[in-house]
Amino acid sequence: MTLAFLTNLLHRLDPEQAHGVVLALLGLVGRFPAARGVLRRWLAPPTKPVALWGRTFRHPVGLAAGYDKDGVAWRGLAALGFAFVEVGTVTPRPQPGNPRPRIMRVPQAQALVNWMGFPSRGMDFVARQLQGPRPPDLVLGVNLGRNKDTPNERAAEDYVAVARTVAPLADYLVVNVSSPNTPELRALQRREYLVPLLQAVRKAVEETAPDRPPPVLVKVAPDLTWAELDQVLEAVEEAGVQGIIATNTTVSKSGLPPACQNLPGGVSGAPLRERSTQVVRYIHRHTGGRLPIIGVGGILSARDALEKAEAGARLVQVFTGWVYRGPALIREVVRAW
Ligand SMILES: Cc1cc2nc3c(=O)[nH]c(=O)nc-3n(C[C@H](O)[C@H](O)[C@H](O)COP(=O)(O)O)c2cc1C
């Protein structure tokens, strides 16, 4: 049975059901080191090390946030070839997210539309999943969010609570202020919210994991104006944040067929590619190349990944490309890098 056949089979299911099947299988595989070893030998991309934040990434391709929200399958995902996996978004308290259906495939546009709204089993559950043995060369990130019913005025408390819980277990943390599906979350990208929020998270991380505090990154939206992005960059500088992930999904539906124009939520995949590359390039230029950037958005081929690298990304992540193309995409990108 080839991987292409398996992908075809999965794409006959509802997207969230298919996703559940993959997570369950990978969660199971992840429990058995021998099974992980077989997958790894079969699928392992070449090694092209990238050194960042005192960590070594065995190659530049990682899995973006939102795929393994609760940290149930990261060991299995590592065995499929990712150099790094970003678990989350994790909220402090468990919450169900929006009612289903809440993901749609748009294959003719090589896109997904989602309005998940941070379904999360909560930070204590996720922390339990992250304990225990680690594949030795996997870099593990955790993406932090706030609960839906926490107002922005108290958002910092949520991010700090999750940061404290997972900092000792993570290689890097991401402050996610850019998902379009939690009301008002993106307003946290404004300077007056962002500076104290980032300062509070950094302080929490340094207190909780003083020997090896994981670097703190911010994940930004592709829909900011350049002036708004400037505010984010000022906040990043002021709070001493160590990196940026660009970008999250876009609320723009241009590039989708007419039937999809009125869908709620965020668009990922091919229609996002160009804008997210522009954002990577802008950040790279405006920080003099000093701030490490993880480029994400619309990477469906090696060429798309190289475009992000040329714009200034040191690492890349995939989500939609992973859904459509599977492990072959990782190998293709790493070979071309
Ligand atoms: C179904 C789905 C769920 C997502 N959930 C999250 C999330 O919880 N947190 C987050 O920071 N980004 C989330 N994202 C955004 C991705 O991490 C990524 O930034 C975006 O999809 C662009 O990459 P892509 O074009 O390769 O998919 C999600 C994306 C999708 C499609």
Tab-separated table of C-alpha atoms and ligand atoms in Angstrom:
chain	number	residue	atom	x	y	z
A	1	MET	CA	0.000	0.000	0.000
A	2	THR	CA	1.613	3.250	-1.067
A	3	LEU	CA	1.402	6.526	0.820
A	4	ALA	CA	-0.403	8.147	-2.131
A	5	PHE	CA	-3.087	5.457	-1.901
A	6	LEU	CA	-3.444	6.073	1.830
A	7	THR	CA	-3.733	9.835	1.276
A	8	ASN	CA	-6.441	9.219	-1.351
A	9	LEU	CA	-8.343	7.007	1.020
A	10	LEU	CA	-8.166	9.591	3.807
A	11	HIS	CA	-9.400	12.329	1.509
A	12	ARG	CA	-12.660	10.410	1.027
A	13	LEU	CA	-13.426	11.031	4.697
A	14	ASP	CA	-14.604	14.251	6.295
A	15	PRO	CA	-11.397	16.298	6.945
A	16	GLU	CA	-11.640	16.195	10.715
A	17	GLN	CA	-12.429	12.467	10.734
A	18	ALA	CA	-9.426	11.797	8.491
A	19	HIS	CA	-7.290	13.910	10.790
A	20	GLY	CA	-8.543	11.937	13.803
A	21	VAL	CA	-7.626	8.632	12.122
A	22	VAL	CA	-4.095	9.839	11.328
A	23	LEU	CA	-3.563	11.169	14.857
A	24	ALA	CA	-4.804	7.921	16.409
A	25	LEU	CA	-2.535	5.806	14.180
A	26	LEU	CA	0.485	8.023	14.789
A	27	GLY	CA	-0.248	8.131	18.503
A	28	LEU	CA	-0.183	4.335	18.505
A	29	VAL	CA	2.977	4.075	16.396
A	30	GLY	CA	4.595	6.669	18.646
A	31	ARG	CA	4.315	4.328	21.630
A	32	PHE	CA	6.525	1.678	20.053
A	33	PRO	CA	10.167	2.613	19.469
A	34	ALA	CA	10.599	-0.316	17.057
A	35	ALA	CA	7.681	0.870	14.887
A	36	ARG	CA	9.066	4.417	14.947
A	37	GLY	CA	12.456	3.070	13.875
A	38	VAL	CA	10.948	1.264	10.872
A	39	LEU	CA	9.103	4.396	9.726
A	40	ARG	CA	12.171	6.498	10.221
A	41	ARG	CA	14.409	4.226	8.169
A	42	TRP	CA	11.796	4.119	5.441
A	43	LEU	CA	11.037	7.836	5.267
A	44	ALA	CA	13.978	9.736	6.776
A	45	PRO	CA	14.934	12.813	4.750
A	46	PRO	CA	18.646	13.659	4.460
A	47	THR	CA	20.314	15.574	7.289
A	48	LYS	CA	20.892	19.299	6.716
A	49	PRO	CA	21.466	20.726	10.181
A	50	VAL	CA	20.348	24.231	11.155
A	51	ALA	CA	21.642	25.648	14.460
A	52	LEU	CA	19.302	28.144	16.126
A	53	TRP	CA	18.603	29.211	19.713
A	54	GLY	CA	21.244	26.802	20.998
A	55	ARG	CA	19.355	23.881	19.443
A	56	THR	CA	20.226	21.846	16.394
A	57	PHE	CA	17.412	21.175	13.935
A	58	ARG	CA	18.417	18.135	11.880
A	59	HIS	CA	16.935	19.803	8.796
A	60	PRO	CA	14.777	22.911	8.244
A	61	VAL	CA	11.271	21.406	7.881
A	62	GLY	CA	8.776	21.259	10.741
A	63	LEU	CA	5.083	20.653	11.289
A	64	ALA	CA	3.078	23.841	11.934
A	65	ALA	CA	0.786	24.343	14.924
A	66	GLY	CA	-2.785	23.079	14.868
A	67	TYR	CA	-2.175	19.560	13.576
A	68	ASP	CA	-1.273	17.970	16.915
A	69	LYS	CA	-3.122	20.396	19.161
A	70	ASP	CA	-3.056	18.193	22.252
A	71	GLY	CA	0.359	16.580	21.828
A	72	VAL	CA	-0.976	13.061	21.274
A	73	ALA	CA	1.013	12.117	18.148
A	74	TRP	CA	4.262	14.092	18.103
A	75	ARG	CA	6.530	11.051	18.478
A	76	GLY	CA	4.874	9.392	15.489
A	77	LEU	CA	5.007	12.626	13.487
A	78	ALA	CA	8.739	12.889	14.198
A	79	ALA	CA	9.173	9.371	12.810
A	80	LEU	CA	7.562	10.517	9.540
A	81	GLY	CA	10.489	12.865	9.000
A	82	PHE	CA	9.768	16.246	10.612
A	83	ALA	CA	12.806	17.842	12.272
A	84	PHE	CA	10.497	19.760	14.592
A	85	VAL	CA	6.876	19.568	15.642
A	86	GLU	CA	4.869	22.423	17.146
A	87	VAL	CA	2.177	21.148	19.495
A	88	GLY	CA	-0.877	23.334	20.196
A	89	THR	CA	-2.445	25.797	20.286
A	90	VAL	CA	-2.783	24.923	23.986
A	91	THR	CA	-5.212	26.846	26.207
A	92	PRO	CA	-5.108	26.814	30.028
A	93	ARG	CA	-8.536	25.218	30.533
A	94	PRO	CA	-10.053	22.584	28.235
A	95	GLN	CA	-12.510	24.023	25.700
A	96	PRO	CA	-14.458	22.449	22.816
A	97	GLY	CA	-13.798	24.957	20.018
A	98	ASN	CA	-16.477	25.760	17.436
A	99	PRO	CA	-19.205	23.277	16.425
A	100	ARG	CA	-18.374	20.887	13.545
A	101	PRO	CA	-17.944	20.951	10.612
A	102	ARG	CA	-15.126	23.464	10.983
A	103	ILE	CA	-12.526	22.434	8.381
A	104	MET	CA	-13.067	22.373	4.640
A	105	ARG	CA	-10.774	21.086	1.911
A	106	VAL	CA	-10.664	23.122	-1.283
A	107	PRO	CA	-8.473	20.848	-3.436
A	108	GLN	CA	-8.917	22.817	-6.647
A	109	ALA	CA	-7.210	25.752	-4.868
A	110	GLN	CA	-4.769	23.522	-2.896
A	111	ALA	CA	-6.219	25.168	0.198
A	112	LEU	CA	-7.965	24.501	3.479
A	113	VAL	CA	-10.431	26.753	5.249
A	114	ASN	CA	-10.790	26.289	8.999
A	115	TRP	CA	-12.738	27.877	11.801
A	116	MET	CA	-11.666	25.525	14.587
A	117	GLY	CA	-11.576	28.090	17.427
A	118	PHE	CA	-8.848	26.399	19.528
A	119	PRO	CA	-10.361	23.082	20.597
A	120	SER	CA	-7.959	22.087	23.384
A	121	ARG	CA	-7.836	19.467	26.091
A	122	GLY	CA	-6.070	22.050	28.215
A	123	MET	CA	-2.527	22.571	29.462
A	124	ASP	CA	-2.442	19.862	32.142
A	125	PHE	CA	-3.434	17.164	29.651
A	126	VAL	CA	-0.881	18.394	27.118
A	127	ALA	CA	1.902	18.582	29.715
A	128	ARG	CA	1.305	14.897	30.511
A	129	GLN	CA	1.627	14.023	26.805
A	130	LEU	CA	4.968	15.820	26.574
A	131	GLN	CA	6.572	13.931	29.429
A	132	GLY	CA	8.633	10.808	28.951
A	133	PRO	CA	11.183	9.723	26.377
A	134	ARG	CA	12.016	11.964	23.428
A	135	PRO	CA	13.245	11.016	19.993
A	136	PRO	CA	16.826	12.300	20.504
A	137	ASP	CA	17.018	14.657	17.554
A	138	LEU	CA	13.494	16.103	17.612
A	139	VAL	CA	12.941	19.772	18.460
A	140	LEU	CA	9.600	20.199	20.209
A	141	GLY	CA	7.749	23.525	20.191
A	142	VAL	CA	4.571	24.437	22.040
A	143	ASN	CA	2.138	27.081	20.804
A	144	LEU	CA	0.267	29.022	23.507
A	145	GLY	CA	-3.201	30.589	23.384
A	146	ARG	CA	-5.896	31.985	25.592
A	147	ASN	CA	-9.320	30.559	26.374
A	148	LYS	CA	-12.217	31.940	24.344
A	149	ASP	CA	-13.912	33.436	27.409
A	150	THR	CA	-10.807	35.204	28.740
A	151	PRO	CA	-10.957	38.915	27.830
A	152	ASN	CA	-7.870	40.482	26.260
A	153	GLU	CA	-7.316	42.544	29.417
A	154	ARG	CA	-6.575	39.263	31.237
A	155	ALA	CA	-5.050	37.353	28.332
A	156	ALA	CA	-1.516	37.566	29.742
A	157	GLU	CA	-2.589	35.417	32.699
A	158	ASP	CA	-3.643	32.633	30.315
A	159	TYR	CA	-0.445	32.727	28.265
A	160	VAL	CA	1.673	32.819	31.437
A	161	ALA	CA	-0.204	29.846	32.932
A	162	VAL	CA	0.424	27.704	29.844
A	163	ALA	CA	4.037	28.908	29.553
A	164	ARG	CA	4.752	27.938	33.165
A	165	THR	CA	3.230	24.509	32.676
A	166	VAL	CA	5.073	23.575	29.485
A	167	ALA	CA	8.337	25.577	29.594
A	168	PRO	CA	10.366	22.768	31.206
A	169	LEU	CA	9.133	20.348	28.520
A	170	ALA	CA	9.573	22.458	25.377
A	171	ASP	CA	12.487	23.532	23.165
A	172	TYR	CA	10.683	26.704	22.098
A	173	LEU	CA	7.401	28.457	22.874
A	174	VAL	CA	5.165	30.437	20.531
A	175	VAL	CA	2.832	33.216	21.610
A	176	ASN	CA	-0.048	32.853	19.172
A	177	VAL	CA	-1.835	36.174	18.771
A	178	SER	CA	-2.833	35.607	15.168
A	179	SER	CA	-5.542	32.940	14.852
A	180	PRO	CA	-8.643	34.454	13.245
A	181	ASN	CA	-11.105	32.119	14.980
A	182	THR	CA	-10.969	33.326	18.576
A	183	PRO	CA	-12.860	36.621	18.823
A	184	GLU	CA	-10.547	39.608	19.331
A	185	LEU	CA	-7.400	37.464	19.614
A	186	ARG	CA	-5.666	39.330	16.795
A	187	ALA	CA	-6.061	42.626	18.683
A	188	LEU	CA	-3.322	41.280	20.973
A	189	GLN	CA	-0.883	42.114	18.168
A	190	ARG	CA	-1.294	45.796	19.097
A	191	ARG	CA	1.695	47.224	20.886
A	192	GLU	CA	-0.140	48.175	24.097
A	193	TYR	CA	-1.186	44.546	24.633
A	194	LEU	CA	1.791	42.822	23.103
A	195	VAL	CA	4.672	44.373	25.071
A	196	PRO	CA	3.361	43.451	28.546
A	197	LEU	CA	2.146	40.083	27.278
A	198	LEU	CA	5.523	39.112	25.841
A	199	GLN	CA	7.394	40.454	28.850
A	200	ALA	CA	5.195	38.418	31.185
A	201	VAL	CA	5.704	35.219	29.173
A	202	ARG	CA	9.474	35.697	29.022
A	203	LYS	CA	9.637	36.300	32.779
A	204	ALA	CA	7.537	33.182	33.449
A	205	VAL	CA	9.782	31.073	31.237
A	206	GLU	CA	12.961	32.301	32.900
A	207	GLU	CA	11.532	31.605	36.352
A	208	THR	CA	10.179	28.149	35.489
A	209	ALA	CA	13.070	26.802	33.426
A	210	PRO	CA	16.060	28.858	34.655
A	211	ASP	CA	18.699	26.347	33.504
A	212	ARG	CA	17.464	26.133	29.934
A	213	PRO	CA	14.729	28.687	29.259
A	214	PRO	CA	13.158	27.905	25.869
A	215	PRO	CA	13.218	30.832	23.415
A	216	VAL	CA	9.919	32.702	23.053
A	217	LEU	CA	8.601	33.409	19.539
A	218	VAL	CA	5.553	35.326	18.286
A	219	LYS	CA	3.300	34.089	15.493
A	220	VAL	CA	1.849	36.846	13.332
A	221	ALA	CA	-1.108	37.187	10.965
A	222	PRO	CA	-0.656	37.783	7.241
A	223	ASP	CA	-3.423	40.380	7.274
A	224	LEU	CA	-1.561	43.101	9.211
A	225	THR	CA	-0.710	46.338	7.430
A	226	TRP	CA	2.996	47.197	7.352
A	227	ALA	CA	2.349	49.848	10.036
A	228	GLU	CA	0.736	47.212	12.266
A	229	LEU	CA	3.594	44.816	11.620
A	230	ASP	CA	6.008	47.593	12.625
A	231	GLN	CA	4.226	47.743	15.980
A	232	VAL	CA	4.718	44.006	16.416
A	233	LEU	CA	8.420	44.315	15.574
A	234	GLU	CA	8.818	47.139	18.097
A	235	ALA	CA	7.126	45.018	20.763
A	236	VAL	CA	9.337	42.053	19.885
A	237	GLU	CA	12.430	44.197	20.250
A	238	GLU	CA	11.275	45.781	23.489
A	239	ALA	CA	10.355	42.463	25.104
A	240	GLY	CA	13.479	40.681	23.836
A	241	VAL	CA	11.548	37.990	22.022
A	242	GLN	CA	13.834	35.595	20.137
A	243	GLY	CA	11.990	34.872	16.875
A	244	ILE	CA	8.919	35.225	14.672
A	245	ILE	CA	6.693	32.724	12.928
A	246	ALA	CA	5.195	34.181	9.763
A	247	THR	CA	2.372	33.532	9.122
A	248	ASN	CA	-0.908	32.213	10.427
A	249	THR	CA	-3.949	31.744	8.139
A	250	THR	CA	-5.493	34.672	6.231
A	251	VAL	CA	-9.051	35.967	6.498
A	252	SER	CA	-8.893	36.950	2.820
A	253	LYS	CA	-10.926	34.585	0.636
A	254	SER	CA	-9.445	35.804	-2.641
A	255	GLY	CA	-7.980	32.835	-4.468
A	256	LEU	CA	-10.898	30.620	-3.427
A	257	PRO	CA	-13.795	29.695	-5.748
A	258	PRO	CA	-17.051	31.723	-5.485
A	259	ALA	CA	-18.792	29.004	-3.417
A	260	CYS	CA	-16.233	29.523	-0.628
A	261	GLN	CA	-16.363	33.301	-0.435
A	262	ASN	CA	-18.767	33.433	2.494
A	263	LEU	CA	-17.135	30.791	4.651
A	264	PRO	CA	-15.978	31.880	8.089
A	265	GLY	CA	-12.425	31.328	9.296
A	266	GLY	CA	-8.905	31.346	7.935
A	267	VAL	CA	-7.464	30.195	4.619
A	268	SER	CA	-4.240	28.203	4.382
A	269	GLY	CA	-2.332	26.634	1.497
A	270	ALA	CA	-1.595	27.978	-1.979
A	271	PRO	CA	-3.707	31.192	-1.790
A	272	LEU	CA	-1.673	32.276	1.261
A	273	ARG	CA	1.790	31.597	-0.146
A	274	GLU	CA	2.673	34.909	-1.723
A	275	ARG	CA	1.421	37.100	1.117
A	276	SER	CA	3.179	35.096	3.798
A	277	THR	CA	6.435	35.295	1.816
A	278	GLN	CA	6.016	39.084	1.621
A	279	VAL	CA	5.617	39.197	5.393
A	280	VAL	CA	8.757	37.079	5.891
A	281	ARG	CA	10.692	39.390	3.569
A	282	TYR	CA	9.443	42.531	5.311
A	283	ILE	CA	10.409	41.237	8.754
A	284	HIS	CA	13.814	40.081	7.525
A	285	ARG	CA	14.581	43.480	6.009
A	286	HIS	CA	13.246	45.525	8.889
A	287	THR	CA	15.188	43.590	11.503
A	288	GLY	CA	18.423	43.586	9.507
A	289	GLY	CA	18.270	39.791	9.368
A	290	ARG	CA	18.931	39.587	13.113
A	291	LEU	CA	15.622	38.045	14.161
A	292	PRO	CA	15.265	34.353	13.226
A	293	ILE	CA	12.104	33.745	11.185
A	294	ILE	CA	10.190	30.505	10.688
A	295	GLY	CA	8.394	30.816	7.347
A	296	VAL	CA	4.992	29.152	6.971
A	297	GLY	CA	2.124	29.560	4.536
A	298	GLY	CA	1.379	27.828	1.280
A	299	ILE	CA	4.441	25.602	1.033
A	300	LEU	CA	3.354	22.788	-1.291
A	301	SER	CA	6.645	22.161	-3.101
A	302	ALA	CA	10.400	22.564	-2.741
A	303	ARG	CA	10.195	25.732	-4.824
A	304	ASP	CA	7.720	27.286	-2.369
A	305	ALA	CA	10.046	26.489	0.541
A	306	LEU	CA	13.087	27.943	-1.219
A	307	GLU	CA	11.065	31.109	-1.849
A	308	LYS	CA	10.599	31.457	1.926
A	309	ALA	CA	14.331	30.848	2.486
A	310	GLU	CA	15.255	33.445	-0.112
A	311	ALA	CA	12.949	35.919	1.659
A	312	GLY	CA	14.826	35.330	4.916
A	313	ALA	CA	13.297	32.293	6.659
A	314	ARG	CA	15.798	30.139	8.567
A	315	LEU	CA	13.318	27.280	8.997
A	316	VAL	CA	9.961	26.428	7.422
A	317	GLN	CA	6.776	24.755	8.594
A	318	VAL	CA	4.003	23.053	6.652
A	319	PHE	CA	0.386	22.211	7.397
A	320	THR	CA	-1.808	22.282	4.264
A	321	GLY	CA	1.011	20.955	2.059
A	322	TRP	CA	1.409	18.122	4.546
A	323	VAL	CA	-2.309	17.307	4.316
A	324	TYR	CA	-2.240	17.199	0.498
A	325	ARG	CA	1.197	15.692	-0.094
A	326	GLY	CA	2.228	13.727	3.028
A	327	PRO	CA	5.834	12.788	3.915
A	328	ALA	CA	7.061	13.117	0.297
A	329	LEU	CA	6.870	16.893	0.717
A	330	ILE	CA	9.340	16.863	3.615
A	331	ARG	CA	11.913	14.861	1.643
A	332	GLU	CA	11.470	17.009	-1.447
A	333	VAL	CA	12.037	20.246	0.474
A	334	VAL	CA	15.027	18.977	2.451
A	335	ARG	CA	16.754	17.649	-0.676
A	336	ALA	CA	16.335	20.999	-2.423
A	337	TRP	CA	17.326	23.166	0.577
B	1	LIG	C1	-7.027	23.090	10.465
B	1	LIG	C2	-5.986	24.075	10.885
B	1	LIG	C3	-5.793	24.352	12.237
B	1	LIG	C4	-4.833	25.276	12.652
B	1	LIG	N1	-4.658	25.505	13.985
B	1	LIG	C5	-3.698	26.367	14.393
B	1	LIG	C6	-3.461	26.589	15.772
B	1	LIG	O1	-4.098	25.993	16.635
B	1	LIG	N2	-2.499	27.491	16.123
B	1	LIG	C7	-1.750	28.154	15.194
B	1	LIG	O2	-0.876	28.945	15.566
B	1	LIG	N3	-1.931	27.954	13.877
B	1	LIG	C8	-2.878	27.075	13.457
B	1	LIG	N4	-3.070	26.866	12.119
B	1	LIG	C9	-2.246	27.616	11.139
B	1	LIG	C10	-1.033	26.829	10.654
B	1	LIG	O3	-0.154	26.542	11.718
B	1	LIG	C11	-0.265	27.617	9.570
B	1	LIG	O4	0.235	28.800	10.132
B	1	LIG	C12	-1.148	27.967	8.378
B	1	LIG	O5	-2.028	26.911	8.071
B	1	LIG	C13	-0.336	28.310	7.132
B	1	LIG	O6	0.442	27.203	6.707
B	1	LIG	P1	-0.017	26.234	5.500
B	1	LIG	O7	-0.382	27.093	4.336
B	1	LIG	O8	1.187	25.351	5.263
B	1	LIG	O9	-1.178	25.467	5.994
B	1	LIG	C14	-4.039	25.942	11.683
B	1	LIG	C15	-4.223	25.667	10.325
B	1	LIG	C16	-5.182	24.769	9.918
B	1	LIG	C17	-5.368	24.489	8.442
